[in-house]
Short mmCIF file of C-alpha atoms in Angstrom, two decimals:
data_model
loop_
_atom_site.label_atom_id
_atom_site.label_comp_id
_atom_site.label_asym_id
_atom_site.label_seq_id
_atom_site.Cartn_x
_atom_site.Cartn_y
_atom_site.Cartn_z
CA MET A 828 1.34 28.00 6.86
CA ARG A 829 4.23 30.61 7.87
CA VAL A 830 7.90 29.58 7.38
CA TYR A 831 8.67 29.02 10.89
CA ARG A 832 5.97 26.80 11.53
CA ALA A 833 6.70 25.02 8.17
CA GLY A 834 10.24 24.58 9.36
CA TRP A 835 9.14 21.85 11.83
CA ILE A 836 8.65 19.61 9.10
CA VAL A 837 12.54 19.68 8.58
CA PRO A 838 13.61 17.98 11.65
CA VAL A 839 10.62 15.25 11.28
CA ALA A 840 11.95 14.59 7.80
CA ALA A 841 15.33 14.26 8.94
CA LEU A 842 14.23 11.64 11.72
CA ALA A 843 12.21 9.90 8.95
CA ILE A 844 15.44 9.76 6.84
CA LEU A 845 17.37 8.20 9.71
CA LEU A 846 14.62 5.64 10.35
CA GLN A 847 14.23 4.68 6.94
CA SER A 848 17.95 4.36 6.35
CA MET A 849 17.83 1.48 9.02
CA SER A 850 14.91 -0.43 7.76
CA SER A 851 13.77 -1.53 4.17
CA LEU A 852 10.71 -0.73 1.96
CA ASP A 853 8.23 -3.49 2.58
CA CYS A 854 7.49 -6.48 -0.04
CA ASP A 855 4.65 -4.69 -1.93
CA VAL A 856 6.73 -1.72 -2.64
CA SER A 857 9.73 -3.78 -3.49
CA TRP A 858 7.91 -5.86 -5.83
CA LEU A 859 6.13 -2.92 -7.30
CA ILE A 860 9.24 -1.21 -7.95
CA SER A 861 10.80 -4.38 -9.66
CA VAL A 862 7.66 -4.61 -11.78
CA ALA A 863 8.04 -0.88 -12.83
CA GLU A 864 11.45 -1.50 -13.58
CA ARG A 865 10.40 -4.42 -16.03
CA VAL A 866 7.66 -2.30 -17.47
CA ILE A 867 10.23 0.68 -18.44
CA ASP A 868 12.57 -1.87 -19.81
CA GLY A 869 9.67 -2.87 -22.46
CA ALA A 870 7.82 -5.87 -20.58
CA LEU A 871 4.16 -5.73 -21.17
CA LEU A 872 2.32 -5.46 -18.26
CA TYR A 873 -0.12 -8.29 -17.24
CA ARG A 874 1.64 -10.55 -20.03
CA ASP A 875 5.35 -10.53 -19.26
CA VAL A 876 4.82 -9.46 -15.56
CA GLU A 877 1.70 -9.78 -13.61
CA GLU A 878 0.65 -7.69 -10.74
CA VAL A 879 -2.30 -8.38 -8.69
CA ASN A 880 -3.43 -4.48 -8.54
CA PRO A 881 -4.72 -2.28 -11.23
CA PRO A 882 -2.06 -0.20 -13.55
CA ALA A 883 -2.03 2.52 -11.22
CA SER A 884 -0.13 0.62 -8.47
CA VAL A 885 2.77 0.07 -11.01
CA LEU A 886 2.47 3.51 -12.82
CA LEU A 887 2.87 5.28 -9.42
CA TYR A 888 6.40 3.72 -8.94
CA MET A 889 7.65 4.39 -12.50
CA PRO A 890 8.54 8.12 -11.75
CA PHE A 891 10.79 6.99 -8.79
CA VAL A 892 12.45 4.60 -11.07
CA ALA A 893 13.03 7.10 -13.80
CA VAL A 894 14.39 9.70 -11.40
CA ALA A 895 16.70 7.05 -9.78
CA ARG A 896 18.13 6.04 -13.23
CA ALA A 897 18.74 9.62 -14.38
CA ALA A 898 20.48 10.42 -11.15
CA GLY A 899 22.34 7.05 -11.18
CA MET A 900 21.09 6.00 -7.76
CA ARG A 901 19.14 2.89 -6.32
CA VAL A 902 15.49 3.36 -6.39
CA GLU A 903 14.82 2.89 -2.66
CA PRO A 904 16.58 6.00 -1.39
CA VAL A 905 15.25 8.04 -4.34
CA THR A 906 11.61 6.84 -3.54
CA VAL A 907 12.16 7.51 0.23
CA GLY A 908 13.23 11.18 -0.39
CA LEU A 909 10.73 11.87 -3.15
CA CYS A 910 7.92 10.66 -0.73
CA ILE A 911 9.35 13.04 2.05
CA VAL A 912 9.31 16.02 -0.44
CA LEU A 913 5.78 15.20 -1.66
CA ALA A 914 4.46 14.84 1.93
CA ALA A 915 6.13 18.22 2.81
CA LEU A 916 4.30 19.80 -0.09
CA SER A 917 1.05 18.27 0.95
CA LEU A 918 1.38 19.55 4.45
CA ILE A 919 2.33 23.12 3.18
CA GLN A 920 -0.87 23.27 1.14
CA VAL A 921 -3.01 22.13 3.72
CA GLY A 922 -1.56 24.47 6.33
CA ARG A 923 -2.44 27.18 3.66
CA LEU A 924 -5.92 26.10 3.16
CA LEU A 925 -6.43 25.69 7.09
CA ASP A 926 -4.70 28.85 8.19
CA ARG A 927 -7.83 30.72 8.93
CA SER A 928 -9.76 27.75 10.53
CA VAL A 929 -7.05 26.25 12.87
CA ARG A 930 -4.46 27.81 15.15
CA ILE A 931 -1.53 26.31 13.46
CA SER A 932 1.02 25.89 16.06
CA SER A 933 4.57 24.41 15.80
CA GLY A 934 3.10 21.31 17.80
CA LEU A 935 0.51 20.58 15.42
CA VAL A 936 2.54 20.99 12.31
CA ALA A 937 5.18 18.50 14.10
CA ALA A 938 2.11 16.12 14.72
CA ALA A 939 1.20 16.32 11.25
CA ALA A 940 4.53 15.75 10.08
CA PHE A 941 4.80 12.70 12.34
CA VAL A 942 1.55 11.00 11.12
CA LEU A 943 2.70 11.20 7.33
CA LEU A 944 6.47 10.66 7.78
CA ILE A 945 7.05 8.48 11.17
CA LEU A 946 3.92 6.66 11.57
CA PRO A 947 4.06 4.67 8.21
CA ALA A 948 7.40 3.08 9.67
CA ASP A 949 8.13 -0.03 7.56
CA LEU A 950 4.90 0.83 5.25
CA PHE A 951 6.80 4.05 3.90
CA ALA A 952 5.89 4.65 0.36
CA GLN A 953 3.04 2.13 0.41
CA ARG A 954 0.00 3.12 -1.92
CA GLU A 955 -2.06 3.99 1.04
CA HIS A 956 0.80 6.18 2.16
CA LEU A 957 1.03 8.07 -1.03
CA ALA A 958 -2.71 8.08 -1.48
CA LEU A 959 -3.15 10.03 1.94
CA VAL A 960 -0.39 12.32 0.96
CA ALA A 961 -2.46 13.18 -2.15
CA GLY A 962 -5.75 13.25 -0.66
CA LEU A 963 -5.05 15.46 2.41
CA PRO A 964 -5.30 18.80 0.75
CA MET A 965 -8.80 17.82 -0.71
CA LEU A 966 -9.90 17.45 3.16
CA ALA A 967 -8.42 20.68 4.03
CA LEU A 968 -10.09 22.34 1.17
CA MET A 969 -13.63 20.97 2.20
CA VAL A 970 -12.81 22.31 5.64
CA ALA A 971 -12.68 25.58 3.95
CA ARG A 972 -15.93 25.15 1.91
CA ALA A 973 -17.60 24.20 5.35
CA GLU A 974 -16.77 27.59 6.45
CA GLY A 975 -17.75 29.48 3.48
CA ARG A 976 -14.36 30.67 2.64
CA SER A 977 -13.09 31.14 -0.86
CA VAL A 978 -10.43 29.09 -2.32
CA THR A 979 -8.44 30.01 -5.19
CA CYS A 980 -9.06 28.20 -8.57
CA ALA A 981 -5.30 26.80 -8.49
CA ASP A 982 -5.78 25.35 -4.90
CA ALA A 983 -9.12 23.75 -5.86
CA CYS A 984 -7.67 21.99 -9.09
CA THR A 985 -4.49 20.78 -7.28
CA ALA A 986 -6.49 19.58 -4.23
CA GLY A 987 -8.96 18.01 -6.79
CA CYS A 988 -6.32 16.16 -8.72
CA GLY A 989 -4.74 14.82 -5.58
CA ALA A 990 -8.08 13.36 -4.43
CA GLY A 991 -8.42 12.03 -7.86
CA LEU A 992 -5.14 10.52 -7.68
CA MET A 993 -5.88 8.93 -4.15
CA ILE A 994 -9.11 7.39 -5.66
CA VAL A 995 -7.03 5.98 -8.53
CA ILE A 996 -4.56 4.53 -6.43
CA LYS A 997 -7.28 2.72 -4.20
CA PRO A 998 -10.92 3.33 -5.27
CA HIS A 999 -12.06 2.27 -1.74
CA LEU A 1000 -10.65 5.46 -0.23
CA ALA A 1001 -13.28 7.52 -1.96
CA LEU A 1002 -15.48 6.65 1.01
CA ALA A 1003 -13.40 9.23 3.06
CA LEU A 1004 -14.41 11.69 0.61
CA LEU A 1005 -17.87 10.78 0.16
CA GLY A 1006 -18.76 11.10 3.98
CA VAL A 1007 -17.20 14.65 4.34
CA ALA A 1008 -19.14 15.53 1.07
CA ALA A 1009 -22.43 14.10 2.48
CA TRP A 1010 -21.93 16.44 5.68
CA LEU A 1011 -21.36 19.36 3.42
CA VAL A 1012 -24.55 18.98 1.66
CA VAL A 1013 -26.70 18.39 4.98
CA ARG A 1014 -25.05 21.37 6.23
CA ARG A 1015 -25.56 23.69 3.39
CA ARG A 1016 -28.82 22.08 2.54
CA SER A 1017 -27.67 22.03 -1.00
CA PHE A 1018 -25.69 19.89 -3.65
CA ARG A 1019 -23.92 23.13 -4.62
CA ASN A 1020 -20.69 22.04 -3.37
CA ALA A 1021 -20.72 19.02 -5.64
CA LEU A 1022 -20.30 21.61 -8.61
CA ASP A 1023 -17.13 23.28 -7.16
CA VAL A 1024 -14.27 22.96 -9.55
CA GLU A 1025 -12.07 20.61 -7.20
CA TRP A 1026 -14.72 18.07 -8.15
CA ALA A 1027 -14.45 18.38 -11.54
CA ALA A 1028 -10.76 17.89 -11.22
CA VAL A 1029 -11.62 14.69 -9.27
CA VAL A 1030 -13.80 13.31 -12.09
CA LEU A 1031 -11.46 14.31 -14.87
CA THR A 1032 -8.42 12.55 -12.99
CA GLY A 1033 -10.73 9.41 -12.85
CA VAL A 1034 -11.82 9.56 -16.49
CA GLY A 1035 -8.51 10.03 -17.69
CA TYR A 1036 -7.00 7.23 -15.85
CA ALA A 1037 -9.86 4.95 -17.02
CA ALA A 1038 -9.03 5.98 -20.58
CA VAL A 1039 -5.40 5.04 -19.93
CA VAL A 1040 -6.50 1.42 -18.62
CA ILE A 1041 -8.59 0.94 -21.62
CA VAL A 1042 -6.03 1.94 -24.36
CA ALA A 1043 -2.78 0.88 -22.67
CA PHE A 1044 -3.57 -1.90 -20.46
CA PRO A 1045 -6.37 -4.22 -22.16
CA HIS A 1046 -4.75 -7.46 -20.63
CA TYR A 1047 -5.84 -6.19 -17.07
CA LEU A 1048 -9.42 -6.12 -18.25
CA GLN A 1049 -9.45 -9.19 -20.41
CA HIS A 1050 -7.00 -11.55 -18.19
CA MET A 1051 -6.46 -10.16 -14.87
CA LEU A 1052 -9.74 -8.70 -13.73
CA PRO A 1053 -11.59 -12.04 -14.30
CA LEU A 1054 -8.84 -13.82 -12.19
CA LEU A 1055 -9.07 -11.74 -9.33
CA ARG A 1056 -12.86 -11.72 -9.29
CA LEU A 1057 -12.42 -15.48 -9.21
CA VAL A 1058 -9.54 -16.03 -6.54
CA TYR A 1059 -8.42 -12.66 -4.85
CA LEU A 1060 -11.49 -10.54 -4.17
CA PRO A 1061 -13.51 -13.28 -2.27
CA ALA A 1062 -10.69 -13.99 -0.09
CA ARG A 1063 -11.26 -11.89 3.04
CA ASP A 1064 -10.32 -12.12 6.66
CA ALA A 1065 -12.79 -13.30 9.24
CA TRP A 1066 -15.16 -10.38 10.70
CA GLU A 1067 -14.09 -10.89 14.12
CA ASN A 1068 -10.49 -10.51 13.18
CA LEU A 1069 -11.38 -7.37 11.21
CA MET A 1070 -13.36 -5.73 13.86
CA THR A 1071 -10.59 -6.56 16.55
CA GLY A 1072 -7.60 -5.74 14.70
CA PRO A 1073 -5.70 -2.23 14.58
CA VAL A 1074 -7.46 -1.52 11.40
CA VAL A 1075 -10.47 -0.55 13.45
CA VAL A 1076 -9.62 -0.56 17.14
CA VAL A 1077 -6.96 2.10 16.93
CA PRO A 1078 -9.00 4.54 14.89
CA ALA A 1079 -11.89 3.99 17.24
CA ALA A 1080 -10.07 4.55 20.33
CA VAL A 1081 -8.53 7.69 19.17
CA ALA A 1082 -11.79 9.05 17.78
CA VAL A 1083 -13.13 8.35 21.37
CA LEU A 1084 -10.52 10.38 22.87
CA THR A 1085 -11.31 13.10 20.36
CA LEU A 1086 -14.78 13.32 20.98
CA TRP A 1087 -14.07 13.25 24.87
CA LEU A 1088 -11.53 16.14 24.61
CA SER A 1089 -14.36 18.06 22.46
CA ARG A 1090 -16.98 17.38 25.08
CA GLY A 1091 -19.26 16.32 21.99
CA THR A 1092 -18.94 19.49 19.86
CA PRO A 1093 -15.73 18.89 17.72
CA SER A 1094 -14.50 21.97 15.53
CA LYS A 1095 -15.20 21.67 11.77
CA PRO A 1096 -11.62 20.64 11.23
CA THR A 1097 -12.01 17.93 13.70
CA THR A 1098 -15.53 16.92 12.45
CA VAL A 1099 -14.03 16.55 8.54
CA ALA A 1100 -11.03 14.68 10.10
CA LEU A 1101 -13.23 12.37 12.20
CA LEU A 1102 -15.67 11.77 9.12
CA ALA A 1103 -12.56 10.87 6.78
CA THR A 1104 -11.40 8.48 9.50
CA GLY A 1105 -14.71 6.60 9.39
CA GLY A 1106 -14.74 6.58 5.63
CA PHE A 1107 -11.00 5.19 5.57
CA VAL A 1108 -11.79 2.38 8.11
CA LEU A 1109 -14.85 1.61 6.09
CA ALA A 1110 -12.78 1.38 2.92
CA ALA A 1111 -10.44 -1.19 4.85
CA LEU A 1112 -13.32 -3.15 6.01
CA VAL A 1113 -14.60 -3.33 2.23
CA GLN A 1114 -11.07 -4.51 1.12
CA GLY A 1115 -11.63 -7.11 4.10
CA LYS A 1116 -8.01 -8.48 4.34
CA GLY A 1117 -6.95 -6.89 7.56
CA TYR A 1118 -3.66 -5.69 6.23
CA LEU A 1119 -1.64 -3.12 8.08
CA ASN A 1120 -1.26 -1.00 4.92
CA HIS A 1121 -4.95 -0.99 4.38
CA GLY A 1122 -5.70 0.44 7.89
CA TYR A 1123 -3.14 3.14 7.81
CA PRO A 1124 -5.09 5.91 6.44
CA GLY A 1125 -7.81 5.34 9.09
CA VAL A 1126 -5.14 5.30 11.88
CA ALA A 1127 -3.52 8.38 10.66
CA MET A 1128 -6.52 10.60 10.11
CA ALA A 1129 -7.64 9.70 13.55
CA LEU A 1130 -4.53 10.96 15.04
CA LEU A 1131 -4.66 14.10 12.89
CA ALA A 1132 -8.28 14.45 14.26
CA VAL A 1133 -7.06 14.40 17.86
CA ALA A 1134 -4.31 16.68 17.08
CA LEU A 1135 -6.81 19.34 15.50
CA GLU A 1136 -8.79 19.24 18.68
CA LEU A 1137 -5.92 19.80 20.98
CA ALA A 1138 -5.05 22.97 18.70
CA ARG A 1139 -8.14 24.71 20.07
CA PRO A 1140 -7.81 27.10 22.78
CA GLY A 1141 -8.62 25.92 26.31
CA LYS A 1142 -8.31 22.36 25.82
CA ALA A 1143 -6.84 19.84 28.50
CA ARG A 1144 -3.74 19.38 26.56
CA ALA A 1145 -1.50 17.56 28.88
CA LEU A 1146 -3.65 14.57 29.27
CA GLY A 1147 -4.64 14.62 25.61
CA TRP A 1148 -1.19 14.81 24.15
CA LEU A 1149 0.02 12.24 26.40
CA CYS A 1150 -2.76 9.98 25.26
CA ALA A 1151 -2.45 11.01 21.58
CA TRP A 1152 1.15 10.58 21.56
CA MET A 1153 0.76 7.23 23.30
CA ILE A 1154 -1.58 5.73 20.71
CA ALA A 1155 0.68 7.34 18.00
CA LEU A 1156 3.90 5.67 19.26
CA THR A 1157 2.08 2.26 19.68
CA SER A 1158 0.65 2.32 16.14
CA ALA A 1159 4.06 3.24 14.83
CA TYR A 1160 5.60 0.25 16.41
CA GLY A 1161 2.86 -2.18 15.10
CA TYR A 1162 3.55 -1.01 11.61
CA ALA A 1163 7.08 -1.77 12.01
CA ARG A 1164 7.01 -5.36 10.95
CA VAL A 1165 8.97 -5.96 7.65
CA PRO A 1166 11.08 -9.01 8.44
CA GLU A 1167 14.94 -8.77 7.70
CA PRO A 1168 15.97 -12.44 6.88
CA HIS A 1169 19.73 -11.81 6.94
CA ALA A 1170 20.34 -15.50 7.26
CA LEU A 1171 18.25 -16.29 3.78
CA ARG A 1172 20.21 -13.28 2.56
CA ASP A 1173 23.60 -14.56 3.09
CA ALA A 1174 22.37 -18.04 1.92
CA VAL A 1175 21.48 -16.64 -1.21
CA VAL A 1176 24.62 -14.82 -1.77
CA ARG A 1177 26.77 -17.88 -0.95
CA ALA A 1178 24.58 -20.17 -3.13
CA GLY A 1179 24.36 -18.09 -6.34
CA PRO A 1180 26.51 -16.06 -8.51
CA PRO A 1181 26.67 -12.23 -8.40
CA HIS A 1182 23.19 -10.74 -9.41
CA PRO A 1183 21.38 -13.98 -9.26
CA ARG A 1184 18.35 -14.91 -10.96
CA LEU A 1185 15.69 -15.80 -8.60
CA ILE A 1186 12.07 -17.42 -8.71
CA GLY A 1187 10.00 -18.96 -5.81
CA VAL A 1188 7.55 -21.65 -4.93
CA SER A 1189 5.79 -19.93 -2.15
CA PHE A 1190 2.28 -18.13 -1.29
CA ASP A 1191 4.05 -15.52 0.23
CA ILE A 1192 5.37 -12.52 -1.69
CA ALA A 1193 7.57 -11.47 1.12
CA LEU A 1194 9.80 -14.41 0.41
CA GLY A 1195 11.65 -13.04 -2.66
CA HIS A 1196 10.79 -9.26 -1.93
CA PRO A 1197 12.76 -7.17 -0.84
CA LEU A 1198 15.32 -10.08 -0.68
CA THR A 1199 15.77 -10.01 -4.46
CA ARG A 1200 16.80 -6.27 -4.38
CA TRP A 1201 19.03 -6.89 -1.36
CA VAL A 1202 21.26 -9.09 -3.17
CA ASP A 1203 21.06 -7.06 -6.30
CA GLY A 1204 19.49 -9.81 -8.14
CA ARG A 1205 16.56 -10.27 -10.54
CA TRP A 1206 13.19 -12.15 -10.05
CA ILE A 1207 12.30 -13.90 -13.36
CA GLY A 1208 8.97 -15.01 -12.51
CA ARG A 1209 6.04 -13.40 -14.17
CA ARG A 1210 4.22 -13.45 -10.95
CA GLY A 1211 5.63 -12.39 -7.44
CA SER A 1212 4.33 -15.56 -5.65
CA LEU A 1213 1.68 -18.41 -6.11
CA TRP A 1214 -0.91 -15.85 -4.98
CA ALA A 1215 -3.51 -17.30 -7.26
CA THR A 1216 -3.11 -20.80 -5.91
CA GLY A 1217 -3.21 -19.36 -2.36
CA GLY A 1218 -6.67 -17.50 -3.11
CA ALA A 1219 -7.96 -20.76 -4.84
CA ARG A 1220 -7.02 -23.21 -1.96
CA GLN A 1221 -8.48 -20.80 0.67
CA GLN A 1222 -11.90 -21.07 -1.13
CA LEU A 1223 -11.61 -24.67 -1.88
CA GLU A 1224 -11.82 -25.05 1.94
CA GLU A 1225 -15.52 -24.01 1.84
CA ARG A 1226 -17.77 -27.05 1.37
CA SER A 1227 -20.62 -24.95 -0.12
CA LEU A 1228 -18.86 -24.20 -3.25
CA SER A 1229 -20.54 -25.58 -6.43
CA PRO A 1230 -18.84 -28.14 -8.59
CA GLU A 1231 -18.31 -25.61 -11.46
CA ARG A 1232 -16.50 -23.17 -8.96
CA GLN A 1233 -14.74 -26.04 -7.58
CA ALA A 1234 -13.35 -26.90 -11.15
CA ALA A 1235 -12.48 -23.17 -12.16
CA LEU A 1236 -10.46 -23.01 -8.92
CA ARG A 1237 -8.45 -26.08 -9.38
CA GLN A 1238 -7.66 -24.98 -12.92
CA VAL A 1239 -6.29 -21.78 -11.62
CA GLU A 1240 -3.91 -23.72 -9.31
CA ALA A 1241 -2.83 -25.90 -12.53
CA ASP A 1242 -2.36 -22.61 -14.51
CA ASP A 1243 -0.19 -21.04 -11.74
CA ALA A 1244 1.93 -24.20 -11.64
CA GLY A 1245 2.31 -24.25 -15.46
CA LEU A 1246 3.26 -20.45 -15.62
CA LEU A 1247 5.81 -21.14 -13.01
CA ALA A 1248 7.11 -24.20 -14.88
CA ALA A 1249 7.34 -22.22 -18.04
CA ASP A 1250 9.05 -19.57 -16.20
CA ILE A 1251 11.81 -21.85 -14.90
CA VAL A 1252 12.42 -23.56 -18.02
CA ALA A 1253 12.34 -20.43 -20.16
CA ARG A 1254 14.50 -18.24 -17.81
CA ALA A 1255 16.68 -20.67 -15.96
CA PRO A 1256 16.97 -19.13 -12.59
CA ASP A 1257 20.11 -19.76 -10.62
CA ILE A 1258 18.20 -20.29 -7.50
CA VAL A 1259 14.48 -21.57 -6.91
CA LEU A 1260 13.44 -20.76 -3.21
CA VAL A 1261 11.16 -23.26 -2.01
CA ASP A 1262 8.83 -22.69 0.81
CA GLU A 1263 8.02 -25.53 3.05
CA HIS A 1264 4.24 -24.43 2.69
CA PRO A 1265 3.30 -25.51 -0.41
CA GLY A 1266 6.90 -27.15 -0.88
CA LEU A 1267 7.59 -30.46 -2.52
CA ALA A 1268 4.28 -31.70 -2.41
CA PHE A 1269 3.04 -28.81 -4.85
CA ILE A 1270 5.92 -29.47 -7.12
CA ARG A 1271 5.12 -33.09 -7.41
CA ALA A 1272 1.51 -32.78 -7.90
CA HIS A 1273 2.22 -30.98 -11.19
CA PRO A 1274 4.28 -32.87 -13.65
CA ALA A 1275 5.33 -29.89 -15.81
CA LEU A 1276 6.82 -28.19 -12.83
CA ALA A 1277 8.32 -31.42 -11.44
CA ALA A 1278 10.03 -31.82 -14.71
CA ALA A 1279 11.18 -28.15 -14.89
CA MET A 1280 12.71 -28.74 -11.47
CA ALA A 1281 14.46 -32.05 -12.34
CA VAL A 1282 17.80 -30.24 -12.86
CA TYR A 1283 17.66 -28.35 -9.56
CA ARG A 1284 19.08 -30.13 -6.31
CA PRO A 1285 18.51 -28.73 -2.67
CA THR A 1286 21.59 -26.77 -1.83
CA ALA A 1287 20.66 -25.19 1.78
CA LYS A 1288 18.17 -24.63 4.01
CA VAL A 1289 17.15 -21.33 5.93
CA GLU A 1290 14.25 -22.18 8.72
CA SER A 1291 11.39 -23.19 6.19
CA ILE A 1292 13.10 -22.03 3.12
CA THR A 1293 15.17 -24.30 1.04
CA LEU A 1294 17.36 -22.97 -1.79
CA TRP A 1295 17.52 -25.16 -4.95
CA THR A 1296 20.36 -24.71 -7.49
CA ARG A 1297 20.95 -25.87 -10.99
CA HIS A 1298 23.00 -29.00 -11.39
CA ALA A 1299 24.03 -30.59 -14.69
CA PRO A 1300 22.41 -34.14 -15.16
CA ALA A 1301 24.66 -36.81 -14.41
CA ARG A 1302 26.28 -38.70 -17.54
#
């Protein structure tokens, strides 16, 4: 990518910095940063602090925490800044790999930078965002392979390691690569491309990560994975919601626009982008939650597909660009949904001491995060929320469950309440945030938790959240 074209990344990056300075990293990122800090400080992951996701989700944010501490800065701006640098490096490598395949105009560079730096909005630095940044060079390399062009070993290894990292972060995202790989096999009528060096890098990255999990994180395999299989993985959104939500509708609309612009004959780069879009959408459907962050890679890749098609000579750019940017801006607006409960933050500041120790009685991880970091506090719970109870109760609504499974799910709730009670007793939070649902009914239903809360009294209420603070027992 020529320097003057790559220079268009700079103003988009500056706009991204401005937008992020007016917003917050979302609850997942905030929680994972907090977990990474605790692990760096010596906590044992999946024993002293528990995370729903595999170890990669925590390991991913540990370098950001380490750099922030070395620089004496807050983690959030460092995370944003480093993500922008990584996205720029990814785009530069993509541009170099595509330089002989696509007419790389300043508009195309700006569109790609928009997709990676502006479109995520309040999903910035989410795992799917970082996964796409890591995996994008591999898709560009596959375009070069489709055209029979030679690729340097360094580019192949770098792209392969990035793709391996993408899969390590979210294994479902491998579907985006597999669809393109299958197309290459059919196109070449040979499996030869599966033996190229980039695929060896993908495999070695995955094997290395698996070894780290087995050796360094046995608690994930022994404790967390069985719990996830019981309560988290089966919890899915309804198919009608998934198929009519932005995870599917936006990529599908952009794909139709792209095919219309191509008159049914998309270029090789556009074809790769469309196949990857389908893989990313399928990955989101496999996960089945319907979360916006799960849909981001599919939306982003679809917008890149239409941008690539519009970069071809002789296209109806005026109408195409108008439609593409309208969809892109609509998508960006849809992702800007991180709530900023200023009233709750102010109530916590008033009710607690400086640097308050917090814990919550809620199914929603967004209750305590990023709130805890906003007030410069510390979340002292081993879990970020009562997610296990939430998943168990969702399944218990089904009448077809066997008695054995019902008993196992009820035990999950009892264990969740017991863990929360033990954390309150042992770590004495300054404030307990009690959500209206599950609320007092959940506390009263579990004697150990009720006993732990006996020394706390409601101090303030903000909408559906009640702040409980510690009071000395009457004499």
